[in-house]
Amino acid sequence: MLLLINSFIIHALFLDYPSANVTSSWLNSPSTVEGNWRFSDNTSVRTILAIGRNGFPDFCFGFFNNGTADTFFLVIMKVPDKVDSTFSVYDYPPVVLWSANGDSPVGENAILALTDAELALKDVDGTVVWSRSTPGSVGMELAFNGNLRLMSEQNGTIWESFQEPTNIWLPGQSLLPSQNLYSSMSTYNLAKGLFYLGMNNDFIGCYVDSRPAQQYCSLLNVRHHTSFDFGVGSLNRSGNSVTYIARSQDFQYLRLQPNGSLIVFLFLDNYKEMFYYDVLNDQLRDACSYPTVCGRYGVCNNTKCSCPDEASGSTGFFRQSNALQSDFGCEAINTISCGDNIDNHDFLELLNVNYFSFRSRISSIDAPQCKDICLRDCSCRAVVFRYRDYDTSKGECSFPTDLFSLMVTKKDNMLPYKANTCVKIQIPRAKNKKSSSTSLVVLLVSLFSSGIFLLLLGACYFYVLRRKKRSIVNEREGETSIIHVPPVVIKFSYNDLRAIAEDFRVQLGKGGYGEVFEGTLKDGTKVAVKQLFDKGKTEFLPEVETIGSNRLLVYEYLHKGSLDKWIFDRNGEQNLTWKIKWQIILGIAKGLEYLHEHCNPKIIHFDIKPQNILLDEEFNVKIADFGLAKWIERDQSKISTMIKGTRGYMAPELIAGRNVSVKVDVYSFGIVILEIVCGRKNSDMYENEVYLIDEVKRKAEEGRLEDVIDECDEELRGDKGLAVKAVEIAIRCLQPRNIRPFMPVVVKLLEGTIEMEPIFDYGFLSMFYDPNSSEAVKKNDSERLMDSVLSGPR
Ligand SMILES: *[C@@H]1O[C@H](CO)[C@@H](O)[C@H](O)[C@H]1NC(C)=O
Ligand SMILES: *[C@@H]1O[C@H](CO)[C@@H](O)[C@H](O)[C@H]1NC(C)=O
Ligand SMILES: *[C@@H]1O[C@H](CO)[C@@H](O)[C@H](O)[C@H]1NC(C)=O
Ligand SMILES: *[C@@H]1O[C@H](CO)[C@@H](O)[C@H](O)[C@H]1NC(C)=O
Ligand SMILES: *[C@@H]1O[C@H](CO)[C@@H](O)[C@H](O)[C@H]1NC(C)=O
Ligand SMILES: *[C@@H]1O[C@H](CO)[C@@H](O)[C@H](O)[C@H]1NC(C)=O
């Protein structure tokens, strides 16, 4: 009897207020709001709009407090149906369906204002925390599907919350390619989390929001399905949008959870039962396939987490981020330093360890080659190598720049490939005292007067050396054998060298092929001594290949170091003047022209990038590191080769492994010009959202090339004409191979003795330009292997 009366009173108490007209405003204060509802989990909401059925509130829009902070989120929520006898405290927690200001909660006395121009949320100090321009709106309305709409006079929709989903997808709501679902940090901390769900022309994908994003699921692949059915509802595609269709009257929604799982919730019979469906369960059957099950760098083995040390059988490289919680991930004891060159980097090999995301652009490659590529790119954090059981030399590899959880592959997995992962580590200096090699011949290059071509001359001579001295005998320490070498190449014994380099005390840098130490000759000349690693024999410096197993090279010490230090210096301490930048560009061009035209046979460098451009006291250019260089016989204009070079600088035909010629260096040179002029790396995806080349493409198409010029460089801005010319020449160097100019033409363009041909289609300006098709490969298209695996057996 009492209960009946109670529920009658509640009926009488709740009158909904689903809409408001312009101009209105709402103050976030307990005394001014319509409803002030508290829930059993200590959360509460001060309502602005509310809509209900049968005398009970159903959805509301208002200021939400999560019970642990004194701040508020502006939200739309589903109000639980049951109310207890105090009329104000609800038995069940509410469901926050949408939030405006997840990343910036407001305080007491914040104001929401609705005018015919905008809907704006201002904090108490007047800062606009969130606003949407809504010209011509006459009012707003909350609907029974949880959508908040701003209407025009004719009941048209000017703005609606459905077009800006946060972490929940509701029945009736459509998703377009530009609209992503974002996870929140936790259920009640509505700040943007780590995951998002978005769609492209082919599928709906789940991604870790790193740079670049890493995909971990795909749903509703249009090539096979037009809808994704989960019993109580489905996601149906029509055209380029996907709509959530419910098959039940009960309230349901799909939420991207804070841990990356995607779950459908259905409340049956007034909350008496809850149906819970894990959408990704079929795909990610193994809990280890979730990107953050074991945190960053964590290795997941049958749901148990450990650090890469354990899985590789080594110690001293990683520790748990939280000593008590193994699933919080691991951190490197020595973080990877990208300071000068690639300092002391190596790998921990994890056999049968796979990674959820795989973006391969390089196939038919073996693991050592993949590792070399990764060593040469400091942003690379690991090599994921996938291969067929029977052939480890023809695998594919991927180079994540941000590493989340790794997974040990189960014995009974149904994957069509095997996978190993090599995690990049920093070797502490103390551990890096490698014992010196026994046999050695040492070459001293370029003790000439300074000039552009010193190292290049050396390179030409090495070839001569190879031709003439096929029968050189390896030396033992202390022995001296006489070889007739051209004057630029001087031979030292190992002991001489150790004295010169002062026991290899001062390390100048390290590359994929060796470490470089500082040394001083008897006459006081500073030199750099390069000690080569004993690995990757086929990729050894050509110089060394000619003599046998020698491992030390001596170079002239170049005081100004490598070009990358000068052009990527964000602190502006080492700003080059425009005159010097131009001198450097011309210097590289002439150096390359020399390699391509005047060396006999021609030399392709294969690894032109700022790290390999050395500068002497007067900023004269020396092209260094012939680690990948290749000689071409006279009559051979094209060569076939394995993948060589550095990501971001490699010509498309080199990646495709076809029609490789001296023009691959011209391409790399084009990228280097852009980097010099624009003062940023082409593929620095940490700091910049887009590849530099894509940015240049956009500006070129808009005819606004001057916009890409380094903003820090005042002097350069004063001389825009020349800088734009440099960029235009760079673009010519990036053209498809068949129309890309040879170096002598590029030098003439730079010197201004010939004119440039106009360009009408900039389609080739893309990191993913495919030389075999007229159209560039789309970025999203890269998950081929992943995709086919995911849509495999269900
Ligand atoms: C709600 O708050 C009270 C007092 O602040 C506290 O004792 C209680 O544990 C909280 N309940 C929940 C579910 O957090
Ligand atoms: C206004 O439009 C909404 C949806 O577009 C519709 O649900 C509603 O019934 C319309 N209202 C009137 C009064 O026409
Ligand atoms: C409540 O919100 C604050 C502010 O955004 C956040 O720091 C806190 O973690 C949230 N509490 C819970 C339980 O999520
Ligand atoms: C959506 O897809 C489901 C499952 O394929 C189908 O039964 C239903 O008819 C579709 N609904 C609409 C509106 O197309
Ligand atoms: C993610 O969180 C949900 C609860 O929100 C839980 O059921 C699920 O097991 C979690 N998944 C993983 C992989 O941790
Ligand atoms: C995974 O765990 C199993 C035991 O559960 C162990 O035998 C195996 O060596 C582990 N694998 C790795 C790579 O840690």
PDB file of N, CA, C and O in Angstrom, residues 338-342 560-570 574 576 609-615 649 675-676 679 681:
ATOM      1  N   CYS A 338      68.337   9.374 -29.175  1.00  0.00           N
ATOM      2  CA  CYS A 338      68.500   9.668 -30.593  1.00  0.00           C
ATOM      3  C   CYS A 338      69.467  10.817 -30.758  1.00  0.00           C
ATOM      4  O   CYS A 338      69.490  11.480 -31.777  1.00  0.00           O
ATOM      5  N   GLY A 339      70.221  11.109 -29.742  1.00  0.00           N
ATOM      6  CA  GLY A 339      71.148  12.250 -29.748  1.00  0.00           C
ATOM      7  C   GLY A 339      71.977  12.313 -30.999  1.00  0.00           C
ATOM      8  O   GLY A 339      71.519  12.783 -32.032  1.00  0.00           O
ATOM      9  N   ASP A 340      73.204  11.836 -30.945  1.00  0.00           N
ATOM     10  CA  ASP A 340      73.996  11.891 -32.161  1.00  0.00           C
ATOM     11  C   ASP A 340      74.008  10.528 -32.828  1.00  0.00           C
ATOM     12  O   ASP A 340      74.418   9.544 -32.246  1.00  0.00           O
ATOM     13  N   ASN A 341      73.574  10.534 -34.053  1.00  0.00           N
ATOM     14  CA  ASN A 341      73.448   9.308 -34.828  1.00  0.00           C
ATOM     15  C   ASN A 341      72.717   8.224 -34.042  1.00  0.00           C
ATOM     16  O   ASN A 341      71.889   8.515 -33.222  1.00  0.00           O
ATOM     17  N   ILE A 342      73.034   7.000 -34.285  1.00  0.00           N
ATOM     18  CA  ILE A 342      72.329   5.932 -33.591  1.00  0.00           C
ATOM     19  C   ILE A 342      73.298   5.412 -32.556  1.00  0.00           C
ATOM     20  O   ILE A 342      74.145   4.589 -32.841  1.00  0.00           O
ATOM     21  N   LYS A 560      82.426  20.218 -38.154  1.00  0.00           N
ATOM     22  CA  LYS A 560      81.046  20.661 -37.964  1.00  0.00           C
ATOM     23  C   LYS A 560      80.058  19.494 -37.859  1.00  0.00           C
ATOM     24  O   LYS A 560      78.875  19.702 -37.725  1.00  0.00           O
ATOM     25  N   GLY A 561      80.567  18.303 -37.989  1.00  0.00           N
ATOM     26  CA  GLY A 561      79.680  17.153 -37.812  1.00  0.00           C
ATOM     27  C   GLY A 561      78.721  16.981 -38.972  1.00  0.00           C
ATOM     28  O   GLY A 561      78.946  17.471 -40.075  1.00  0.00           O
ATOM     29  N   SER A 562      77.611  16.285 -38.722  1.00  0.00           N
ATOM     30  CA  SER A 562      76.709  15.971 -39.819  1.00  0.00           C
ATOM     31  C   SER A 562      75.592  17.005 -39.945  1.00  0.00           C
ATOM     32  O   SER A 562      75.247  17.692 -38.983  1.00  0.00           O
ATOM     33  N   LEU A 563      75.049  17.064 -41.126  1.00  0.00           N
ATOM     34  CA  LEU A 563      74.062  18.090 -41.474  1.00  0.00           C
ATOM     35  C   LEU A 563      72.803  18.038 -40.613  1.00  0.00           C
ATOM     36  O   LEU A 563      72.202  19.061 -40.304  1.00  0.00           O
ATOM     37  N   ASP A 564      72.403  16.822 -40.198  1.00  0.00           N
ATOM     38  CA  ASP A 564      71.146  16.721 -39.449  1.00  0.00           C
ATOM     39  C   ASP A 564      71.168  17.566 -38.188  1.00  0.00           C
ATOM     40  O   ASP A 564      70.182  18.154 -37.800  1.00  0.00           O
ATOM     41  N   LYS A 565      72.358  17.651 -37.560  1.00  0.00           N
ATOM     42  CA  LYS A 565      72.443  18.442 -36.327  1.00  0.00           C
ATOM     43  C   LYS A 565      72.146  19.900 -36.588  1.00  0.00           C
ATOM     44  O   LYS A 565      71.688  20.620 -35.715  1.00  0.00           O
ATOM     45  N   TRP A 566      72.458  20.337 -37.808  1.00  0.00           N
ATOM     46  CA  TRP A 566      72.295  21.755 -38.120  1.00  0.00           C
ATOM     47  C   TRP A 566      70.886  22.088 -38.557  1.00  0.00           C
ATOM     48  O   TRP A 566      70.380  23.162 -38.256  1.00  0.00           O
ATOM     49  N   ILE A 567      70.265  21.189 -39.291  1.00  0.00           N
ATOM     50  CA  ILE A 567      68.948  21.575 -39.832  1.00  0.00           C
ATOM     51  C   ILE A 567      67.787  21.166 -38.958  1.00  0.00           C
ATOM     52  O   ILE A 567      66.721  21.746 -39.040  1.00  0.00           O
ATOM     53  N   PHE A 568      67.967  20.151 -38.090  1.00  0.00           N
ATOM     54  CA  PHE A 568      66.836  19.751 -37.254  1.00  0.00           C
ATOM     55  C   PHE A 568      66.965  20.306 -35.839  1.00  0.00           C
ATOM     56  O   PHE A 568      66.358  19.832 -34.911  1.00  0.00           O
ATOM     57  N   ASP A 569      67.781  21.312 -35.673  1.00  0.00           N
ATOM     58  CA  ASP A 569      67.990  21.861 -34.340  1.00  0.00           C
ATOM     59  C   ASP A 569      66.857  22.810 -34.000  1.00  0.00           C
ATOM     60  O   ASP A 569      66.781  23.932 -34.493  1.00  0.00           O
ATOM     61  N   ARG A 570      65.974  22.336 -33.156  1.00  0.00           N
ATOM     62  CA  ARG A 570      64.769  23.119 -32.851  1.00  0.00           C
ATOM     63  C   ARG A 570      65.052  24.288 -31.912  1.00  0.00           C
ATOM     64  O   ARG A 570      64.266  25.195 -31.764  1.00  0.00           O
ATOM     65  N   GLN A 574      71.738  26.622 -33.682  1.00  0.00           N
ATOM     66  CA  GLN A 574      72.676  26.358 -34.756  1.00  0.00           C
ATOM     67  C   GLN A 574      72.093  26.753 -36.104  1.00  0.00           C
ATOM     68  O   GLN A 574      72.346  26.099 -37.088  1.00  0.00           O
ATOM     69  N   LEU A 576      71.489  27.844 -39.606  1.00  0.00           N
ATOM     70  CA  LEU A 576      72.347  28.122 -40.747  1.00  0.00           C
ATOM     71  C   LEU A 576      71.771  29.309 -41.491  1.00  0.00           C
ATOM     72  O   LEU A 576      70.554  29.451 -41.587  1.00  0.00           O
ATOM     73  N   LYS A 609      71.178  11.066 -46.931  1.00  0.00           N
ATOM     74  CA  LYS A 609      70.316  11.653 -45.914  1.00  0.00           C
ATOM     75  C   LYS A 609      71.181  12.582 -45.072  1.00  0.00           C
ATOM     76  O   LYS A 609      72.428  12.470 -45.116  1.00  0.00           O
ATOM     77  N   PRO A 610      70.593  13.503 -44.331  1.00  0.00           N
ATOM     78  CA  PRO A 610      71.403  14.504 -43.624  1.00  0.00           C
ATOM     79  C   PRO A 610      72.460  13.895 -42.703  1.00  0.00           C
ATOM     80  O   PRO A 610      73.533  14.458 -42.544  1.00  0.00           O
ATOM     81  N   GLN A 611      72.185  12.732 -42.124  1.00  0.00           N
ATOM     82  CA  GLN A 611      73.168  12.117 -41.230  1.00  0.00           C
ATOM     83  C   GLN A 611      74.441  11.741 -41.968  1.00  0.00           C
ATOM     84  O   GLN A 611      75.486  11.594 -41.359  1.00  0.00           O
ATOM     85  N   ASN A 612      74.338  11.529 -43.275  1.00  0.00           N
ATOM     86  CA  ASN A 612      75.495  11.118 -44.048  1.00  0.00           C
ATOM     87  C   ASN A 612      76.153  12.256 -44.807  1.00  0.00           C
ATOM     88  O   ASN A 612      77.022  12.036 -45.624  1.00  0.00           O
ATOM     89  N   ILE A 613      75.686  13.458 -44.570  1.00  0.00           N
ATOM     90  CA  ILE A 613      76.312  14.632 -45.180  1.00  0.00           C
ATOM     91  C   ILE A 613      77.147  15.285 -44.080  1.00  0.00           C
ATOM     92  O   ILE A 613      76.609  15.769 -43.094  1.00  0.00           O
ATOM     93  N   LEU A 614      78.475  15.251 -44.247  1.00  0.00           N
ATOM     94  CA  LEU A 614      79.345  15.828 -43.226  1.00  0.00           C
ATOM     95  C   LEU A 614      79.802  17.215 -43.657  1.00  0.00           C
ATOM     96  O   LEU A 614      79.903  17.502 -44.857  1.00  0.00           O
ATOM     97  N   LEU A 615      80.072  18.041 -42.669  1.00  0.00           N
ATOM     98  CA  LEU A 615      80.445  19.426 -42.961  1.00  0.00           C
ATOM     99  C   LEU A 615      81.780  19.739 -42.312  1.00  0.00           C
ATOM    100  O   LEU A 615      82.007  19.401 -41.152  1.00  0.00           O
ATOM    101  N   TYR A 649      63.601   8.300 -47.163  1.00  0.00           N
ATOM    102  CA  TYR A 649      64.476   8.830 -48.213  1.00  0.00           C
ATOM    103  C   TYR A 649      64.507   7.913 -49.425  1.00  0.00           C
ATOM    104  O   TYR A 649      65.147   8.217 -50.413  1.00  0.00           O
ATOM    105  N   GLU A 675      64.086  18.961 -46.556  1.00  0.00           N
ATOM    106  CA  GLU A 675      64.387  18.990 -45.128  1.00  0.00           C
ATOM    107  C   GLU A 675      65.259  20.188 -44.766  1.00  0.00           C
ATOM    108  O   GLU A 675      65.082  20.799 -43.712  1.00  0.00           O
ATOM    109  N   ILE A 676      66.187  20.523 -45.654  1.00  0.00           N
ATOM    110  CA  ILE A 676      67.050  21.676 -45.385  1.00  0.00           C
ATOM    111  C   ILE A 676      66.213  22.954 -45.409  1.00  0.00           C
ATOM    112  O   ILE A 676      66.275  23.782 -44.509  1.00  0.00           O
ATOM    113  N   GLY A 679      63.411  22.751 -42.582  1.00  0.00           N
ATOM    114  CA  GLY A 679      63.879  22.599 -41.209  1.00  0.00           C
ATOM    115  C   GLY A 679      63.185  21.505 -40.425  1.00  0.00           C
ATOM    116  O   GLY A 679      63.118  21.554 -39.206  1.00  0.00           O
ATOM    117  N   LYS A 681      62.180  16.974 -40.395  1.00  0.00           N
ATOM    118  CA  LYS A 681      62.353  15.678 -41.024  1.00  0.00           C
ATOM    119  C   LYS A 681      61.131  15.318 -41.849  1.00  0.00           C
ATOM    120  O   LYS A 681      60.009  15.632 -41.456  1.00  0.00           O
TER     121      LYS A 681
END
